[in-house]
CSV table of C-alpha atoms and ligand atoms in Angstrom, one decimal:
chain,number,residue,atom,x,y,z
A,1,MET,CA,155.5,9.2,-47.9
A,2,ARG,CA,158.5,10.8,-49.4
A,3,ALA,CA,158.0,13.4,-52.1
A,4,LEU,CA,160.3,12.8,-55.1
A,5,GLU,CA,162.0,15.4,-57.3
A,6,PRO,CA,160.5,15.2,-60.8
A,7,THR,CA,163.7,13.7,-62.4
A,8,LEU,CA,163.4,11.7,-65.6
A,9,GLU,CA,163.7,8.5,-63.7
A,10,ASN,CA,161.0,9.4,-61.1
A,11,MET,CA,158.7,10.7,-63.9
A,12,ALA,CA,159.1,7.3,-65.7
A,13,MET,CA,158.4,5.5,-62.4
A,14,ALA,CA,155.2,7.7,-61.9
A,15,ALA,CA,154.0,7.0,-65.5
A,16,ALA,CA,154.6,3.2,-65.0
A,17,LEU,CA,152.5,3.3,-61.7
A,18,LEU,CA,149.7,5.2,-63.5
A,19,ALA,CA,149.7,2.7,-66.4
A,20,LYS,CA,149.2,-0.1,-63.8
A,21,GLY,CA,146.2,1.6,-62.2
A,22,GLY,CA,148.2,3.5,-59.5
A,23,LEU,CA,147.6,7.0,-57.9
A,24,VAL,CA,150.2,9.7,-58.2
A,25,VAL,CA,150.2,13.2,-56.6
A,26,VAL,CA,151.2,15.7,-59.3
A,27,PRO,CA,152.0,19.5,-59.2
A,28,THR,CA,150.0,21.6,-61.6
A,29,GLU,CA,150.0,25.4,-62.0
A,30,THR,CA,146.6,25.6,-60.2
A,31,VAL,CA,146.9,23.2,-57.1
A,32,TYR,CA,148.4,19.8,-56.5
A,33,GLY,CA,146.3,17.0,-58.0
A,34,VAL,CA,146.0,13.3,-57.4
A,35,ALA,CA,146.0,11.5,-60.8
A,36,ALA,CA,144.7,8.2,-62.1
A,37,ASP,CA,144.5,6.8,-65.7
A,38,ALA,CA,141.1,8.3,-66.8
A,39,THR,CA,140.5,5.3,-69.1
A,40,ASN,CA,140.8,2.7,-66.2
A,41,PRO,CA,137.6,2.6,-64.1
A,42,LYS,CA,139.2,0.6,-61.3
A,43,ALA,CA,142.0,3.2,-60.9
A,44,VAL,CA,139.3,6.0,-60.9
A,45,GLU,CA,137.3,4.1,-58.2
A,46,ARG,CA,140.5,4.1,-56.0
A,47,LEU,CA,140.8,7.8,-56.6
A,48,TYR,CA,137.3,8.6,-55.3
A,49,GLU,CA,138.0,6.3,-52.4
A,50,ALA,CA,141.3,8.0,-51.5
A,51,LYS,CA,139.7,11.4,-51.4
A,52,GLY,CA,136.5,10.4,-49.7
A,53,ARG,CA,134.9,12.1,-52.7
A,54,PRO,CA,131.2,11.4,-53.4
A,55,ARG,CA,130.7,9.5,-56.6
A,56,GLU,CA,128.3,12.1,-57.9
A,57,ASN,CA,131.1,14.7,-58.1
A,58,PRO,CA,132.7,14.3,-61.6
A,59,LEU,CA,136.5,14.5,-62.2
A,60,ILE,CA,138.4,16.8,-64.6
A,61,VAL,CA,140.2,14.9,-67.4
A,62,HIS,CA,143.7,16.2,-68.2
A,63,ILE,CA,145.3,16.0,-71.6
A,64,ALA,CA,148.7,17.4,-72.9
A,65,CYS,CA,148.1,17.9,-76.6
A,66,LEU,CA,145.3,19.7,-78.5
A,67,ASP,CA,144.7,16.6,-80.7
A,68,ASP,CA,143.6,14.6,-77.6
A,69,LEU,CA,140.6,16.9,-77.1
A,70,GLU,CA,138.9,15.0,-80.0
A,71,ARG,CA,139.7,11.7,-78.2
A,72,VAL,CA,138.0,12.6,-74.9
A,73,ALA,CA,135.1,14.8,-76.3
A,74,SER,CA,132.7,13.6,-79.0
A,75,HIS,CA,132.1,17.1,-80.4
A,76,VAL,CA,134.4,20.1,-80.3
A,77,SER,CA,132.5,23.3,-81.1
A,78,PRO,CA,134.1,26.4,-82.7
A,79,ASP,CA,133.9,28.2,-79.2
A,80,ALA,CA,135.8,25.3,-77.6
A,81,ARG,CA,138.5,25.4,-80.3
A,82,ARG,CA,138.9,29.1,-79.8
A,83,LEU,CA,139.2,28.8,-76.1
A,84,ALA,CA,141.7,26.0,-76.4
A,85,GLU,CA,143.8,28.0,-78.7
A,86,ARG,CA,143.7,31.1,-76.5
A,87,PHE,CA,144.0,29.6,-73.0
A,88,TRP,CA,145.7,26.2,-73.3
A,89,PRO,CA,147.9,25.1,-71.8
A,90,GLY,CA,146.5,26.9,-68.7
A,91,PRO,CA,144.0,27.2,-65.9
A,92,LEU,CA,140.8,26.7,-68.0
A,93,THR,CA,138.5,23.6,-67.9
A,94,MET,CA,135.9,23.1,-70.6
A,95,VAL,CA,132.8,21.0,-70.2
A,96,LEU,CA,132.0,19.2,-73.5
A,97,PRO,CA,130.0,16.1,-74.7
A,98,LYS,CA,132.0,13.1,-73.7
A,99,SER,CA,133.5,10.4,-76.0
A,100,ASP,CA,133.3,6.6,-75.3
A,101,LEU,CA,136.9,6.6,-74.3
A,102,ILE,CA,135.9,8.1,-71.0
A,103,PRO,CA,134.2,5.7,-68.6
A,104,ASP,CA,131.0,6.8,-66.8
A,105,VAL,CA,132.7,6.7,-63.3
A,106,VAL,CA,134.9,9.7,-64.4
A,107,THR,CA,131.9,11.9,-65.3
A,108,ALA,CA,129.6,10.6,-62.5
A,109,GLY,CA,127.3,9.2,-65.2
A,110,LEU,CA,127.0,12.6,-67.0
A,111,PRO,CA,127.0,12.6,-70.8
A,112,THR,CA,129.6,15.4,-70.6
A,113,VAL,CA,133.3,15.6,-69.6
A,114,ALA,CA,135.4,18.4,-68.1
A,115,VAL,CA,138.7,18.7,-69.9
A,116,ARG,CA,141.9,20.7,-69.1
A,117,TYR,CA,145.4,21.0,-70.6
A,118,PRO,CA,147.7,22.0,-67.7
A,119,LYS,CA,150.6,24.3,-68.2
A,120,HIS,CA,152.9,22.9,-65.5
A,121,PRO,CA,155.8,21.0,-67.2
A,122,VAL,CA,155.6,18.1,-64.7
A,123,ALA,CA,151.9,17.6,-65.1
A,124,ALA,CA,152.1,17.9,-68.9
A,125,SER,CA,155.1,15.6,-69.3
A,126,LEU,CA,153.6,13.0,-67.0
A,127,ILE,CA,150.4,12.9,-69.2
A,128,THR,CA,152.6,12.5,-72.3
A,129,LEU,CA,154.8,9.8,-70.7
A,130,THR,CA,151.7,7.8,-69.5
A,131,GLY,CA,150.1,8.1,-72.9
A,132,LYS,CA,146.7,8.3,-71.3
A,133,PRO,CA,144.4,11.2,-70.3
A,134,LEU,CA,144.6,11.5,-66.5
A,135,ALA,CA,141.6,12.1,-64.2
A,136,MET,CA,143.0,14.5,-61.6
A,137,PRO,CA,141.1,16.2,-58.9
A,138,SER,CA,142.8,18.4,-56.3
A,139,ALA,CA,144.9,16.3,-53.8
A,140,ASN,CA,142.9,17.2,-50.7
A,141,PRO,CA,140.4,15.2,-48.7
A,142,PHE,CA,136.8,16.1,-49.9
A,143,GLN,CA,135.8,19.7,-49.0
A,144,ARG,CA,139.1,20.6,-47.4
A,145,LEU,CA,141.7,23.2,-48.5
A,146,SER,CA,143.5,22.4,-51.7
A,147,PRO,CA,147.3,21.9,-51.4
A,148,THR,CA,149.5,24.4,-53.2
A,149,ARG,CA,152.8,22.9,-51.7
A,150,VAL,CA,153.8,19.3,-50.8
A,151,GLU,CA,153.9,20.3,-47.1
A,152,HIS,CA,150.1,20.8,-47.2
A,153,LEU,CA,149.4,17.2,-48.3
A,154,ASP,CA,147.1,15.3,-45.9
A,155,PRO,CA,148.8,12.2,-44.4
A,156,GLU,CA,145.7,10.0,-44.7
A,157,LEU,CA,145.3,10.8,-48.4
A,158,LEU,CA,149.1,10.2,-48.9
A,159,ALA,CA,148.8,6.8,-47.3
A,160,LYS,CA,146.3,5.9,-50.1
A,161,THR,CA,148.5,7.1,-53.0
A,162,ASP,CA,151.6,5.4,-54.6
A,163,LEU,CA,153.9,8.3,-55.2
A,164,VAL,CA,154.3,12.1,-54.8
A,165,LEU,CA,156.1,14.4,-57.3
A,166,ASP,CA,157.3,17.7,-55.7
A,167,GLY,CA,157.1,20.6,-58.1
A,168,GLY,CA,157.5,23.4,-55.5
A,169,PRO,CA,154.7,26.0,-54.9
A,170,CYS,CA,151.8,26.2,-57.4
A,171,VAL,CA,152.0,29.6,-59.2
A,172,VAL,CA,148.2,30.2,-59.8
A,173,GLY,CA,147.2,28.7,-56.4
A,174,LEU,CA,143.4,28.5,-57.1
A,175,GLU,CA,141.5,25.7,-58.9
A,176,SER,CA,140.8,26.2,-62.7
A,177,THR,CA,138.0,28.3,-64.2
A,178,VAL,CA,135.3,25.8,-65.3
A,179,VAL,CA,133.2,26.8,-68.4
A,180,ASP,CA,130.3,24.8,-69.7
A,181,LEU,CA,130.1,24.8,-73.5
A,182,VAL,CA,127.4,22.2,-73.9
A,183,GLU,CA,124.5,24.6,-73.9
A,184,ASP,CA,124.4,28.0,-75.7
A,185,PRO,CA,125.4,30.5,-74.5
A,186,PRO,CA,128.4,29.1,-72.6
A,187,LYS,CA,128.4,29.6,-68.8
A,188,VAL,CA,131.1,29.9,-66.1
A,189,LEU,CA,130.4,27.1,-63.5
A,190,ARG,CA,133.5,28.0,-61.3
A,191,PRO,CA,135.4,31.3,-61.5
A,192,GLY,CA,139.2,31.0,-61.7
A,193,ALA,CA,142.3,32.8,-63.0
A,194,VAL,CA,140.9,32.9,-66.5
A,195,THR,CA,138.2,35.6,-66.1
A,196,ARG,CA,134.7,35.8,-67.5
A,197,GLY,CA,135.8,38.9,-69.4
A,198,GLU,CA,138.7,37.1,-71.1
A,199,ILE,CA,136.5,34.2,-72.1
A,200,GLN,CA,133.9,36.6,-73.6
A,201,ALA,CA,136.6,38.4,-75.5
A,202,ALA,CA,137.9,35.1,-76.9
A,203,ILE,CA,134.5,33.8,-78.1
A,204,GLY,CA,133.3,37.3,-79.2
A,205,ARG,CA,129.9,37.2,-77.3
A,206,PRO,CA,128.5,37.4,-73.8
A,207,LEU,CA,128.4,34.4,-71.6
A,208,GLY,CA,125.2,33.2,-70.0
A,209,THR,CA,124.4,33.4,-66.3
A,210,LEU,CA,123.6,30.5,-64.0
A,211,PRO,CA,120.0,30.1,-62.9
A,212,PRO,CA,119.1,30.9,-59.3
A,213,GLY,CA,120.7,28.3,-57.0
A,214,GLY,CA,124.0,28.9,-58.9
A,215,ALA,CA,126.1,25.9,-60.1
A,216,LYS,CA,124.4,23.4,-57.8
A,217,GLY,CA,121.9,20.8,-59.0
A,218,PRO,CA,122.5,17.6,-60.9
A,219,ARG,CA,123.0,18.9,-64.4
A,220,ARG,CA,124.8,22.2,-64.0
A,221,SER,CA,127.8,21.2,-61.9
A,222,PRO,CA,127.4,18.5,-59.4
A,223,GLY,CA,130.6,19.2,-57.6
A,224,MET,CA,129.8,22.8,-56.7
A,225,TYR,CA,129.0,22.3,-53.1
A,226,PRO,CA,128.1,25.5,-51.1
A,227,ARG,CA,130.7,24.4,-48.5
A,228,HIS,CA,134.1,23.6,-49.9
A,229,TYR,CA,137.8,24.6,-49.7
A,230,ALA,CA,137.5,24.9,-45.9
A,231,PRO,CA,140.1,25.0,-43.2
A,232,HIS,CA,139.4,23.1,-39.9
A,233,ALA,CA,138.9,26.4,-38.0
A,234,ARG,CA,135.7,28.4,-38.6
A,235,LEU,CA,136.4,31.0,-41.3
A,236,LEU,CA,134.7,34.4,-40.8
A,237,LEU,CA,134.6,37.0,-43.5
A,238,VAL,CA,134.9,40.5,-42.0
A,239,ASP,CA,135.6,44.1,-43.0
A,240,ARG,CA,138.3,44.4,-40.3
A,241,ALA,CA,139.9,41.6,-38.4
A,242,PRO,CA,139.9,41.9,-34.6
A,243,GLU,CA,143.2,43.0,-33.1
A,244,GLY,CA,145.5,40.0,-32.3
A,245,SER,CA,143.2,37.5,-33.9
A,246,PHE,CA,144.2,34.7,-36.3
A,247,ALA,CA,143.6,36.6,-39.6
A,248,LEU,CA,144.4,37.4,-43.2
A,249,VAL,CA,144.6,41.1,-43.4
A,250,PHE,CA,145.2,43.8,-46.0
A,251,GLY,CA,146.9,46.4,-43.7
A,252,GLN,CA,149.5,46.2,-40.9
A,253,PRO,CA,149.2,42.8,-39.1
A,254,SER,CA,148.6,43.0,-35.3
A,255,GLY,CA,150.4,40.1,-33.7
A,256,PRO,CA,152.2,36.9,-35.0
A,257,ASN,CA,149.0,35.2,-36.2
A,258,GLN,CA,148.0,37.8,-38.8
A,259,ILE,CA,149.2,37.4,-42.4
A,260,ARG,CA,149.4,40.4,-44.6
A,261,MET,CA,147.9,39.5,-48.0
A,262,PRO,CA,148.7,41.0,-51.5
A,263,LYS,CA,146.4,43.8,-52.7
A,264,ASP,CA,146.1,42.3,-56.2
A,265,PRO,CA,143.8,39.3,-57.0
A,266,GLY,CA,146.5,37.2,-58.8
A,267,PRO,CA,149.1,37.2,-56.1
A,268,TYR,CA,146.3,37.0,-53.4
A,269,GLY,CA,145.0,33.8,-55.1
A,270,ALA,CA,148.5,32.3,-55.3
A,271,ALA,CA,149.0,33.0,-51.5
A,272,LEU,CA,145.6,32.2,-50.1
A,273,TYR,CA,145.7,28.4,-49.5
A,274,ALA,CA,149.2,28.5,-48.1
A,275,ALA,CA,148.2,31.3,-45.7
A,276,LEU,CA,145.1,29.4,-44.6
A,277,HIS,CA,147.1,26.2,-44.2
A,278,THR,CA,149.7,28.0,-42.1
A,279,LEU,CA,147.2,29.5,-39.7
A,280,ASP,CA,145.0,26.4,-39.6
A,281,SER,CA,148.1,24.3,-38.5
A,282,ARG,CA,148.2,26.4,-35.3
A,283,LYS,CA,144.7,25.0,-34.5
A,284,PRO,CA,142.8,28.3,-33.8
A,285,GLU,CA,139.1,28.2,-33.2
A,286,ALA,CA,138.4,30.8,-35.9
A,287,ILE,CA,140.3,32.5,-38.7
A,288,TYR,CA,139.1,36.0,-39.8
A,289,VAL,CA,139.6,37.0,-43.4
A,290,GLU,CA,139.2,40.6,-44.5
A,291,ARG,CA,136.8,40.8,-47.4
A,292,PRO,CA,138.4,41.5,-50.7
A,293,PRO,CA,137.0,44.2,-53.1
A,294,ALA,CA,133.6,43.3,-54.6
A,295,THR,CA,134.9,43.6,-58.2
A,296,ALA,CA,134.9,41.1,-61.1
A,297,LEU,CA,138.7,40.5,-60.9
A,298,TRP,CA,138.3,39.2,-57.4
A,299,ASP,CA,135.5,36.7,-58.4
A,300,ALA,CA,137.6,33.5,-58.0
A,301,VAL,CA,139.1,34.6,-54.6
A,302,ARG,CA,135.6,35.7,-53.4
A,303,ASP,CA,134.0,32.4,-54.5
A,304,ARG,CA,136.6,30.3,-52.6
A,305,LEU,CA,136.3,32.5,-49.4
A,306,GLU,CA,132.5,32.4,-49.5
A,307,ARG,CA,132.5,28.6,-49.8
A,308,ALA,CA,135.0,28.3,-47.0
A,309,ALA,CA,133.2,30.7,-44.7
A,310,GLU,CA,130.6,30.1,-42.0
A,311,PRO,CA,127.2,31.2,-43.4
A,312,GLU,CA,126.3,34.6,-41.8
B,1,LIG,P1,138.2,19.5,-58.6
B,1,LIG,O1,138.7,18.5,-59.5
B,1,LIG,O2,138.1,19.1,-57.2
B,1,LIG,O3,138.9,20.8,-58.8
B,1,LIG,O4,136.7,19.8,-59.1
B,1,LIG,C1,136.3,19.6,-60.4
B,1,LIG,C2,134.9,20.2,-60.6
B,1,LIG,O5,134.7,20.3,-62.0
B,1,LIG,C3,133.8,19.4,-60.0
B,1,LIG,O6,133.6,19.6,-58.7
B,1,LIG,C4,132.6,19.8,-60.9
B,1,LIG,O7,131.9,20.8,-60.3
B,1,LIG,C5,133.3,20.3,-62.2
B,1,LIG,N1,133.0,19.3,-63.2
B,1,LIG,C6,133.7,18.2,-63.6
B,1,LIG,N2,133.1,17.5,-64.6
B,1,LIG,C7,132.0,18.2,-64.9
B,1,LIG,C8,130.9,18.0,-65.8
B,1,LIG,N3,130.9,16.9,-66.7
B,1,LIG,N4,129.9,18.9,-65.9
B,1,LIG,C9,129.9,20.0,-65.0
B,1,LIG,N5,130.9,20.2,-64.1
B,1,LIG,C10,131.9,19.3,-64.0
B,2,LIG,MG1,138.8,20.0,-55.5
């Protein structure tokens, strides 16, 4: 399928397709998403089908104005309001009690809904043009690498969608931070570009920690599978990549199959999936990734690498 420039005409066409129950691939600042009208259960069914996503893995609902938060959530706490004011539009998803507007299929039967207000102008305008909240998971087949450029999109997934909007490379490059505000204290279910420290500073108190077993389990966050975000090749986390191997390295690359990665977590996160897609397309047996520092600022990158890696 041809990816279209996000001109006014093409955006209007995308909005019309969504309003009729279609699926559209959309650039956001985190990763490319595949969108459906979140209030249309049939469209959302098609979305799970297209991704091969298990029905127990709930979807994030995307809005493009603060007032819409009250339409998709039945209760907006003072913490939620503060976080929305501080980080929206941006890469933060909040889990809140859901309203009746959101059908059960979107939330996998949970009484809660995950909500985000994306910053990317194409995603935000498309939501506004459609006039509906959009359910929008990453535009990758279940458990594979998320796309951060249209060239990464999987042909089988594309065959099941109606239109692709090309917004160039995603600037954040990692999926949003997910914070659960239903129980007190709030907890981070998935680390992302908005850090734990920034959330604590915004709400003025410490966040809780997940029980042993992490974000897995039916209530906490059903979509947090231990294996996720994986390339086809085996991914091995190492201190130093073997010479000449397929690898993401911090120092001088040895050979054409090694990619030198940025030394800061923000730029590293933005480059990570593109680098893995590039090496994976050469069909190696294994990709070595040099372990990033064990500090809090690297939480999001480490989380994705650990889920993509072979267990030791
Ligand atoms: P993705 O759209 O692929 O980036 O994944 C979205 C993730 O958000 C899911 O895998 C869930 O782990 C999490 N999520 C979505 N809705 C909820 C919810 N109601 N409660 C807890 N976690 C959620
Ligand atoms: Mg995903």
